[in-house]
Coordinates of C-alpha atoms in Angstrom, one line a residue:
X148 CA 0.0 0.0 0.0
X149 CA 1.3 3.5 -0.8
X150 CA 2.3 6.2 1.7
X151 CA -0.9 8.4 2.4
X152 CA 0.4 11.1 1.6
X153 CA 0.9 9.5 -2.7
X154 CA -2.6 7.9 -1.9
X155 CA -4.4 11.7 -1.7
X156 CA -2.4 13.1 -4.4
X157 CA -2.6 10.5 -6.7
X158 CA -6.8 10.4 -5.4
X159 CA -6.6 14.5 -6.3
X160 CA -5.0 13.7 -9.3
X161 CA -7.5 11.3 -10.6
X162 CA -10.3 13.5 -9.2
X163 CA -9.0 16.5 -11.7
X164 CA -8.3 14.1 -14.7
X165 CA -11.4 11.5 -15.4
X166 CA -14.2 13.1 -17.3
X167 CA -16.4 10.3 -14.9
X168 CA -16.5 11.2 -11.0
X169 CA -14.9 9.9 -8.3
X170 CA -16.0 8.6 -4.9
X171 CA -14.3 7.7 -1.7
X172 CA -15.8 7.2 1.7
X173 CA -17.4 10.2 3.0
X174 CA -18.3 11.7 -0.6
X175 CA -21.7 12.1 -1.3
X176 CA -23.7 9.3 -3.3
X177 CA -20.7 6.8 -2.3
X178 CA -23.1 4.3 -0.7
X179 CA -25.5 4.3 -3.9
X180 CA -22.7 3.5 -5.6
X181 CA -21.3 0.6 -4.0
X182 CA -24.6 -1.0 -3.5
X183 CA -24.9 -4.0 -5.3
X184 CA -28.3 -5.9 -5.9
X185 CA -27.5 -8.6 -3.8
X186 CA -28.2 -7.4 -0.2
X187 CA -25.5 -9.8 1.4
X188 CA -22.7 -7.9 -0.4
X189 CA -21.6 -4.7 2.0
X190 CA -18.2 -3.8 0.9
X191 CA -16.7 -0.4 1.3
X192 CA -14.0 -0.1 -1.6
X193 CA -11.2 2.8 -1.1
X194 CA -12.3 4.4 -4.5
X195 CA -15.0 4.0 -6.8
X196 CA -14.0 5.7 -10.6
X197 CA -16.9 5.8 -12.3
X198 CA -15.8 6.0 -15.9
X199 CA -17.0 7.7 -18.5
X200 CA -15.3 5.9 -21.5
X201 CA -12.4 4.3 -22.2
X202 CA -9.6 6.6 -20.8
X203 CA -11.3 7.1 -17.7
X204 CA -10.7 3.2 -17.3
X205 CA -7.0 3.1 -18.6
X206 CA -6.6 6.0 -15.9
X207 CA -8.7 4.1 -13.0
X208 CA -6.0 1.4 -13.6
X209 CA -2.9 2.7 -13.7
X210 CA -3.9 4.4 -10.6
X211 CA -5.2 1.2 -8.9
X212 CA -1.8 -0.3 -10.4
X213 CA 0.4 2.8 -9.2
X214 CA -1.1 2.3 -5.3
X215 CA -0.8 -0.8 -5.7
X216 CA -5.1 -0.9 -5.2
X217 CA -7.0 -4.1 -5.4
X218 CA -9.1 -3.7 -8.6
X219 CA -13.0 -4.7 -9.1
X220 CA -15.0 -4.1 -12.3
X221 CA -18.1 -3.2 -12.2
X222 CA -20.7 -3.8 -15.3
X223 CA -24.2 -4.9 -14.4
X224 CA -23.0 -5.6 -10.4
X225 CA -25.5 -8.5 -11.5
X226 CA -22.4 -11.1 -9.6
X227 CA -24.5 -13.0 -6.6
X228 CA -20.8 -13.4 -4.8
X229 CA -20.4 -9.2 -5.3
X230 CA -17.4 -9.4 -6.9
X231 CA -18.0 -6.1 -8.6
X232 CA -17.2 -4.7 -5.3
X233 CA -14.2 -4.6 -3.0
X234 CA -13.0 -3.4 0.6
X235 CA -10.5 -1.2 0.5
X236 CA -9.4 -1.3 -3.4
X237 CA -10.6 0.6 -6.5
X238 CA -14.5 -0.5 -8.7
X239 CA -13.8 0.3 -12.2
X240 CA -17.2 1.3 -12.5
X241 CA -18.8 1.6 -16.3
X242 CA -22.2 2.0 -15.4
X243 CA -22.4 5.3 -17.4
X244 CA -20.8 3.5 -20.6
X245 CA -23.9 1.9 -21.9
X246 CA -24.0 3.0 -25.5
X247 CA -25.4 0.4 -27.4
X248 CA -24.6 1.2 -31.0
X249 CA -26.8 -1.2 -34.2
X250 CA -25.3 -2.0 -37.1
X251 CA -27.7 -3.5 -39.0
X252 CA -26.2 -3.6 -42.8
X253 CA -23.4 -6.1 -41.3
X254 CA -26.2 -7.7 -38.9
X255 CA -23.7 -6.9 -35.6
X256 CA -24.0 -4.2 -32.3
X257 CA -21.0 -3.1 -30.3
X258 CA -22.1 -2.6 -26.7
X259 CA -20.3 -0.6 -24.2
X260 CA -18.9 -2.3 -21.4
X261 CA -21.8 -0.9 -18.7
X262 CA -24.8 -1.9 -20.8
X263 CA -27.2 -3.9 -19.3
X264 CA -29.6 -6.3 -21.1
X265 CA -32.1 -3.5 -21.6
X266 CA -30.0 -1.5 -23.1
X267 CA -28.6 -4.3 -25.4
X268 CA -32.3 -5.7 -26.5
X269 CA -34.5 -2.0 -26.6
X270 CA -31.8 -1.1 -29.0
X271 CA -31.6 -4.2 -31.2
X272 CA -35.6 -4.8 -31.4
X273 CA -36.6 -1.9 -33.8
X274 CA -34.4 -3.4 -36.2
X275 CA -36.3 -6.7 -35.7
X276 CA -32.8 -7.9 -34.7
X277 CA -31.9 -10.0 -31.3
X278 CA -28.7 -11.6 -30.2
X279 CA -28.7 -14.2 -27.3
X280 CA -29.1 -12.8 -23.9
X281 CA -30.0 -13.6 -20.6
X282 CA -33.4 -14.4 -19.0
X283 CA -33.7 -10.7 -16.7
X284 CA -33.5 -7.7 -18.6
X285 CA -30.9 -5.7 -15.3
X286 CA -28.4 -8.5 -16.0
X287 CA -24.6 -6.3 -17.1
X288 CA -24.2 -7.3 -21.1
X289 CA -20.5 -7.5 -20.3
X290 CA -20.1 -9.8 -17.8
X291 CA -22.8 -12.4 -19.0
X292 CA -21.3 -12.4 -22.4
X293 CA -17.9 -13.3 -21.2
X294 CA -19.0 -16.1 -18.9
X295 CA -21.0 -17.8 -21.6
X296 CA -24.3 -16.7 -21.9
X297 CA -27.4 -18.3 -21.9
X298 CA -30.7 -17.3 -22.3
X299 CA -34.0 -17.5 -24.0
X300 CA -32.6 -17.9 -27.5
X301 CA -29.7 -19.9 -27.1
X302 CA -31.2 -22.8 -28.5
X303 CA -31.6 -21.3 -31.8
X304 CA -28.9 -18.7 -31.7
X305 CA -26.3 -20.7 -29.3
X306 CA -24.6 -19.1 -26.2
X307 CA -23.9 -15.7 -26.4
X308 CA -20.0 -16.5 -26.6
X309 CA -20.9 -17.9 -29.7
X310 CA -21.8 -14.8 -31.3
X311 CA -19.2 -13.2 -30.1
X312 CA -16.6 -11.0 -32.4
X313 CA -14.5 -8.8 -30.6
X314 CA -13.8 -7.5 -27.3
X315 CA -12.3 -4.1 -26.8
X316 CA -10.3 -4.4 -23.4
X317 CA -7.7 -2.6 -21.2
X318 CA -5.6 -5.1 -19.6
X319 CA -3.6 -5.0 -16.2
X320 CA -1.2 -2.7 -17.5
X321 CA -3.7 -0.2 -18.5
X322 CA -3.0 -0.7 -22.2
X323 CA -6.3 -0.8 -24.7
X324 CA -5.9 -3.9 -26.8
X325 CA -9.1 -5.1 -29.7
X326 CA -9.4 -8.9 -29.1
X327 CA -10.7 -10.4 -32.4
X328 CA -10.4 -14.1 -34.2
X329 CA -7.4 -12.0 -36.2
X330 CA -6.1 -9.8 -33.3
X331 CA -5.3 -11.6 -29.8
X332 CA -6.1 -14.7 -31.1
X333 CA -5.4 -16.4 -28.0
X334 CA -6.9 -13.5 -26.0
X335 CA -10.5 -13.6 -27.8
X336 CA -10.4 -17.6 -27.3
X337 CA -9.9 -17.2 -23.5
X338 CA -12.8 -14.3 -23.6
X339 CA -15.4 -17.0 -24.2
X340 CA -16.0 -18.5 -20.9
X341 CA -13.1 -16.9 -18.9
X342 CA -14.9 -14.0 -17.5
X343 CA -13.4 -10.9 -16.2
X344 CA -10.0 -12.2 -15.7
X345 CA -8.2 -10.6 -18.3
X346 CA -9.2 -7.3 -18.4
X347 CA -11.9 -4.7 -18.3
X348 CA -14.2 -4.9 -20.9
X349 CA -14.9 -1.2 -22.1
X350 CA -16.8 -2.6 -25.2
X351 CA -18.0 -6.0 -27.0
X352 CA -19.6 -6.5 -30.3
X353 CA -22.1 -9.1 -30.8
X354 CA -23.1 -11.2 -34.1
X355 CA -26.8 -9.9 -34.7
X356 CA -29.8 -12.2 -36.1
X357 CA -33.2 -11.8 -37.3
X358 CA -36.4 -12.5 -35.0
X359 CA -39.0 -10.5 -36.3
X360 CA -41.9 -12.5 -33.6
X361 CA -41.3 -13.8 -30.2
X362 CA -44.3 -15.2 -28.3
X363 CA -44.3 -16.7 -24.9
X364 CA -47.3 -19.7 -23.5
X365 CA -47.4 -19.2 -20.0
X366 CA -49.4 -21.5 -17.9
X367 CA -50.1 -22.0 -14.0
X368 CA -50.3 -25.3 -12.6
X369 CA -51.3 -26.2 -8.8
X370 CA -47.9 -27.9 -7.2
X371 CA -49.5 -31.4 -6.8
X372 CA -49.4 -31.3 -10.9
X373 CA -46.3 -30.1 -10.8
X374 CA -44.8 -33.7 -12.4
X375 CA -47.1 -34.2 -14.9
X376 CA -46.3 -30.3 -16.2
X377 CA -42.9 -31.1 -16.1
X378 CA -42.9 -34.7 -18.0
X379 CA -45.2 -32.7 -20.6
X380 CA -42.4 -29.7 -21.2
X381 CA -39.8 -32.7 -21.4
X382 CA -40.9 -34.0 -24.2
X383 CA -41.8 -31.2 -26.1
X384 CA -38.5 -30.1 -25.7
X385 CA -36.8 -33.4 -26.0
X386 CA -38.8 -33.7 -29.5
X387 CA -39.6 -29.7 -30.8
X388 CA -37.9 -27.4 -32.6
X389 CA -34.3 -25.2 -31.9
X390 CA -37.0 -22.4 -31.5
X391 CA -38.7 -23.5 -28.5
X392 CA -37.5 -22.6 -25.3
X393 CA -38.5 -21.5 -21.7
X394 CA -38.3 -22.9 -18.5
X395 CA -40.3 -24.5 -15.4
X396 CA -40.2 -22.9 -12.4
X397 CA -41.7 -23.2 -9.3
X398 CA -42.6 -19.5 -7.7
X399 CA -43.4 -19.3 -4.0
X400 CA -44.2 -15.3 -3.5
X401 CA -46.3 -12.8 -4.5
X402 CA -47.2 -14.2 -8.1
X403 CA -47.1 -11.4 -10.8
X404 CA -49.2 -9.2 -12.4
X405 CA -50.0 -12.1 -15.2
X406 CA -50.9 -14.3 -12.7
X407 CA -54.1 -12.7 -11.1
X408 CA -56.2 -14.9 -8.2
X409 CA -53.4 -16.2 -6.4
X410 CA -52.7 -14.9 -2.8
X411 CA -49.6 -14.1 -1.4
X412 CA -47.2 -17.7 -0.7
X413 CA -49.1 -19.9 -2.8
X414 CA -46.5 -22.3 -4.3
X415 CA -46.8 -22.1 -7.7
X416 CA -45.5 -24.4 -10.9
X417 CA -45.5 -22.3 -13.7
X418 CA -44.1 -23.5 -16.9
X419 CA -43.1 -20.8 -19.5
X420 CA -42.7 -21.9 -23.2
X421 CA -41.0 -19.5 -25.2
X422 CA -40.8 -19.4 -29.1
X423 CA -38.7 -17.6 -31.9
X424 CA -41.7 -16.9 -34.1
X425 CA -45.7 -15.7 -33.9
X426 CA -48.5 -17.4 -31.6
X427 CA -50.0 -19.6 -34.3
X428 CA -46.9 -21.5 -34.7
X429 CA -46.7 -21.3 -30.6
X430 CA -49.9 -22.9 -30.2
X431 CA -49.4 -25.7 -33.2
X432 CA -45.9 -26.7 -30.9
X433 CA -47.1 -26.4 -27.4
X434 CA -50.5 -27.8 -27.7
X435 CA -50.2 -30.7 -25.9
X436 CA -49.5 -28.8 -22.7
X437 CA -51.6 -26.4 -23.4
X438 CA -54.1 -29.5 -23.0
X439 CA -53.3 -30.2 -19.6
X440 CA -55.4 -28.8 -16.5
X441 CA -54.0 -25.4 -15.5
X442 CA -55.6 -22.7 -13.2
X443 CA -54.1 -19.5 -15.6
X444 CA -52.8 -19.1 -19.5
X445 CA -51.3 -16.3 -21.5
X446 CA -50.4 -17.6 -24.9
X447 CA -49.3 -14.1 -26.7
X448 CA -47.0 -12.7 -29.4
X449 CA -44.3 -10.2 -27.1
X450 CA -41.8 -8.0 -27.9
X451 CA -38.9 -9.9 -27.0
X452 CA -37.4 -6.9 -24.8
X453 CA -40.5 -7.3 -22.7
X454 CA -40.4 -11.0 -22.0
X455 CA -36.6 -10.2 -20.7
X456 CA -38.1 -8.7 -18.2
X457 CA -40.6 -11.2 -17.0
X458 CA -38.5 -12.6 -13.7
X459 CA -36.7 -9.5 -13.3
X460 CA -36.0 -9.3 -9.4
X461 CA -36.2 -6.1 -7.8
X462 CA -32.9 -4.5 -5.9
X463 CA -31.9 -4.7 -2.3
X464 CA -33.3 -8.6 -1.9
X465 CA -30.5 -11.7 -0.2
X466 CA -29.2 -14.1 -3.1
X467 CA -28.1 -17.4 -3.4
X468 CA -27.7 -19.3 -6.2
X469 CA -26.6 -22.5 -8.1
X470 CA -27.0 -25.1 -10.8
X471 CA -26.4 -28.3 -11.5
X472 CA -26.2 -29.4 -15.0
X473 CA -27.5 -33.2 -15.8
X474 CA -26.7 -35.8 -18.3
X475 CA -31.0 -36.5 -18.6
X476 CA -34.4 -35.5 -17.1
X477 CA -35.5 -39.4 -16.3
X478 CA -39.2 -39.6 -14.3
X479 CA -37.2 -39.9 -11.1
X480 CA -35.2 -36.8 -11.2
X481 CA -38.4 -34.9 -12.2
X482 CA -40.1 -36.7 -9.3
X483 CA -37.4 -35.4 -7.2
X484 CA -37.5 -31.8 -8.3
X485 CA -40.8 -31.3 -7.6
X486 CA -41.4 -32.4 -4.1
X487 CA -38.0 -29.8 -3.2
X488 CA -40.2 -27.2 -4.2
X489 CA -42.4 -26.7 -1.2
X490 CA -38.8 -26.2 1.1
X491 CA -38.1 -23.4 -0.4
X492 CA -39.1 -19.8 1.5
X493 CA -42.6 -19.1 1.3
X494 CA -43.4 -16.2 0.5
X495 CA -40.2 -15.4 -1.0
X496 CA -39.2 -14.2 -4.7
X497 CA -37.6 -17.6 -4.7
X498 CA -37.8 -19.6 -7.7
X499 CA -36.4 -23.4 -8.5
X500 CA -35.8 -22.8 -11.9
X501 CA -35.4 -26.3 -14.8
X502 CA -33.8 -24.7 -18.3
X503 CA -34.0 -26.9 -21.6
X504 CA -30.9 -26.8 -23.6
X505 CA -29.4 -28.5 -26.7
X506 CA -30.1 -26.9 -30.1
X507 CA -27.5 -24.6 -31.0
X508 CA -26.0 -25.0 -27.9
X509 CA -25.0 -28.2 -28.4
X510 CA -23.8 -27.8 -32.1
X511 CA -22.0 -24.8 -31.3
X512 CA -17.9 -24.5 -31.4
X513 CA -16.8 -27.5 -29.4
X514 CA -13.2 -25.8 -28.5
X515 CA -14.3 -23.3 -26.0
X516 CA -14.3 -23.0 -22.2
X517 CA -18.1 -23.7 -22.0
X518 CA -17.9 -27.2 -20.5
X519 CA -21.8 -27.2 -19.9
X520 CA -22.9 -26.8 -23.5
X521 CA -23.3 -30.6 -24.1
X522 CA -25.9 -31.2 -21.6
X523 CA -29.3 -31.2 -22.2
X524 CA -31.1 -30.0 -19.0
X525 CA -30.2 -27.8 -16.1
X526 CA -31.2 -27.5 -13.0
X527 CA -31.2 -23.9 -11.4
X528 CA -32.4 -22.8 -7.6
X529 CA -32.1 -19.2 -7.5
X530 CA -32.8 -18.2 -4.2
X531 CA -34.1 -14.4 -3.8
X532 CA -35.3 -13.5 -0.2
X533 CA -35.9 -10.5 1.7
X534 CA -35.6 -11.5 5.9
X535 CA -32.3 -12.7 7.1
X536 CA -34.1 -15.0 9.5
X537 CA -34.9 -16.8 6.2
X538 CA -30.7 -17.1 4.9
X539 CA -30.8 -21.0 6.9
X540 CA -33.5 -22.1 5.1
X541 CA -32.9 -20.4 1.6
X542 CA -29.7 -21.9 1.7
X543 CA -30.4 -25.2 2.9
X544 CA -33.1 -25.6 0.2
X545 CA -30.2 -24.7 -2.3
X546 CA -28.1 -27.1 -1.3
X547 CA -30.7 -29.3 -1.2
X548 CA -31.5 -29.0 -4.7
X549 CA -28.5 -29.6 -6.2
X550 CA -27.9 -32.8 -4.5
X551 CA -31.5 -34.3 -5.9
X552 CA -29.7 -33.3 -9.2
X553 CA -26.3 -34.7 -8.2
X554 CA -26.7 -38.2 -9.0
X555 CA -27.7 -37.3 -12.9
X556 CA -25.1 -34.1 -12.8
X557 CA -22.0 -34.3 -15.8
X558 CA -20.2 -32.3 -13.4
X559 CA -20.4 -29.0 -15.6
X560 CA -21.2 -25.4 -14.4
X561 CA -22.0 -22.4 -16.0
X562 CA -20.1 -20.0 -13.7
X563 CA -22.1 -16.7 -13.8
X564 CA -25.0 -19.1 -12.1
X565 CA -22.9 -19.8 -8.8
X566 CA -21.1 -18.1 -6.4
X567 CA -17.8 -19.0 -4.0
X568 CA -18.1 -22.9 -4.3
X569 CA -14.4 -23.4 -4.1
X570 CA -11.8 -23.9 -6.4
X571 CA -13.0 -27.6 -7.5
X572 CA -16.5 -25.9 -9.1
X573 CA -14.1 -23.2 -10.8
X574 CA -12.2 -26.0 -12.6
X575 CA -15.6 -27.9 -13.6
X576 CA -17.2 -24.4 -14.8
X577 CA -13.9 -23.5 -17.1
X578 CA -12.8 -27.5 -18.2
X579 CA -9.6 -28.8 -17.0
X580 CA -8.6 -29.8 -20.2
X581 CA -8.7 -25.6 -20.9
X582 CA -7.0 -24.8 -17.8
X583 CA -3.3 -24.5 -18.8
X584 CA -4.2 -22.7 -21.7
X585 CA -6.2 -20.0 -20.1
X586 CA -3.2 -19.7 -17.3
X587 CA -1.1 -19.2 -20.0
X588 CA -3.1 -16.4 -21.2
X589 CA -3.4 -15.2 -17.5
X590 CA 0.3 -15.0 -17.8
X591 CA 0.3 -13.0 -20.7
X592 CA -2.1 -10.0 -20.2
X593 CA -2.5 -10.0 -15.7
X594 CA 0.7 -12.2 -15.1
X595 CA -0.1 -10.5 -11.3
X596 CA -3.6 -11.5 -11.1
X597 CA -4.8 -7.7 -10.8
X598 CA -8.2 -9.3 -11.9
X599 CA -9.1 -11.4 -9.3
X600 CA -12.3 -10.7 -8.4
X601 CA -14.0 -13.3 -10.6
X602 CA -14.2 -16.9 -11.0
X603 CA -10.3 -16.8 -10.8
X604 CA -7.9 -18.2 -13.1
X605 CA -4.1 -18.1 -11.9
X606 CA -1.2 -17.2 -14.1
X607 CA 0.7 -19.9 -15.3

């Protein structure tokens, strides 16, 4: 750590030279600012830069690197182990870069590295253009992209690392570098699936496609038909086309707006269908579980930005997540995941989430870090609760999920669904046989580990 007297000069001196502001402890709006959206993150960094474009963050680093400052990035702050926020080190914040530019003649968008995934979708849908994103519209574009990305289109667009075609970064050194299949060859490799360790993403730009429709089929089932909902979406999956999607989930609060009649803590099995096309085709595809029993039904062309925000969970609520990802959905397993549900917090925004995946997942590039592409399902408890006196139970009921899963589990993760589960679930969510590599390009552009907070990967 530097004398304190360099510490305020070198503060002053960054103060008077980023066109972004500056906090520090004391400074009004500084606790705003290092809120994150998980409420069982309270960190108190030393410095928060809150950059306004790409020379504010070359200058947020060199400081950091001058003072010899731990160094978190901040994009979406969407990380359920808050690691895009420190104690006592510097948040390269890019929450004001969030330009989101549309290039539709070449079918491709370059996203700044603060965009969230409302800024990335609301300024790709007028175009009738949509790239693979997440499943909450608050998720950070940057950090999602570069762990993997999955959501509601990956099975006919693949994971979002798939369409990925360049990466703008500034590396531990503070020097701006374009990662591209032609430029940092190595670099751009280690970018799909190795996360934040290399770098701060200032910018990214995404392959583009065209989905003119999007419709959703939403339907309520009481929990005691809970299996026979989720044998039903099995097999549609198992035997439909790339453009289906969705996911089951069990919902134990407050239900939403689309789901009128139901009181507060009512467990819920809800099984959402989603569909790259119009509600004809929708109906034609889903109609065998749209034949079943079920206490409420939308079946609806959406804009797609708008179904991004369907299980958006609102700010200053306690997260835990995790996932296991599973070889096959056999009678037993779903037998299993159903009777968890009712251990799960209730009410709570909890939700015990089952994703589909194959498609373009599975036929995408073989040679990246993405060790969970080739299964087919995956199980996902995403614990969201408001009481501490709750945390025991939440988390029990986590745990609890993933070992019903265990025994049917290829050992994969996708990491941006986990927090801190030790080195071992690092190793399974990067691949071993990827792990030299990646340390190798560790060596090469952060040979200090300056980006450490992240699923870490050491220098080799």
């Amino acid at each position: 750590m530097a004398p304190l007297s360099k510490a305020r000069a070198a503060l002053a001196a960054l103060r008077a030279r980023l066109e972004g502001e500056v906090l520090a402890p004391g400074d009004r709006g500084y606790d705003d600012a290092r809120a994150v959206f998980n409420a069982m993150i309270d960190r108190r960094p030393a410095v928060i830069a809150q950059c306004a474009g790409e020379v504010d963050v070359i200058r947020a680093v060199r400081f950091a690197r001058d003072l010899d400052l731990k160094i978190a990035v901040r994009g979406g702050g969407h990380s359920v182990t808050g690691m895009a926020v420190n104690d006592n080190g510097l948040v390269v914040d890019l929450r004001r870069m969030h330009r989101v530019t549309v290039h539709p003649g070449s079918a491709s968008v370059r996203v700044e590295g603060g965009a969230l995934m409302s800024h990335l979708d609301r300024a790709t849908q007028p175009h009738g253009l949509a790239t693979t994103g997440g499943r909450v519209s608050t998720t950070g574009v940057g950090g999602f992209v570069l762990g993997g990305g999955t959501g509601w289109l990956d099975r006919v667009f693949g994971l979002a690392v798939d369409n990925l075609l360049g990466v703008e970064l500034v590396t531990a050194d503070g020097t701006p570098v374009l990662a591209t299949a032609e430029e940092h060859p190595e670099l751009f490799w280690a970018l799909h699936g190795g996360g934040g360790n290399f770098g701060v993403a200032t910018a990214l730009t995404l392959k583009l496609h065209e989905l003119p429709e999007f419709s959703i089929a939403l339907l309520m089932f009481p929990p005691e038909r809970g299996p026979e909902a989720v044998r039903t979406y099995r097999d549609l999956l198992d035997t439909g086309a790339p453009e289906l999607g969705g996911t089951v989930q069990y919902v134990a609060g407050a239900p939403a707006p689309f789901v009128p009649g139901h009181p507060v803590g009512t467990l819920l099995c809800g099984v959402l269908v989603t569909y790259a096309g119009g509600e004809e085709g929708l109906r034609k595809l889903a109609r065998p579980l749209l034949a079943l029993p079920h206490e409420s039904e939308v079946v609806a062309t959406m804009p797609y930005a708008d179904v991004q925000c369907l299980l958006d969970s609102p700010p200053g609520l306690r997260n835990h997540w995790s996932v296991e990802y599973v070889r096959a959905l056999p009678d037993e397993l779903v037998d299993a995941f159903c009777a968890r549900a009712p251990s799960m917090p209730v009410p709570s925004a909890c939700r015990q989430l089952l994703f589909p995946q194959g498609g373009a997942i599975a036929s995408g590039p073989a040679g990246y870090p993405v060790p969970f592409r080739d299964a087919p399902w995956a199980v996902h408890p995403l614990g969201v609760w408001a009481d501490p006196a709750d945390d025991e139970r939440a988390l029990g009921w986590v745990r609890g999920v993933r070992a019903d899963a265990r025994p049917w589990s290829t050992g994969a993760v996708y990491l941006n669904f986990i927090g801190d589960e030790g080195r071992d679930r690092v190793v399974a969510g990067l691949g071993t046989e990827h792990l030299n590599r990646l340390a190798r390009v560790k060596r090469q552009y952060d040979p200090d580990n300056v980006f450490r907070y992240n699923h870490n990967i050491q220098p080799l």
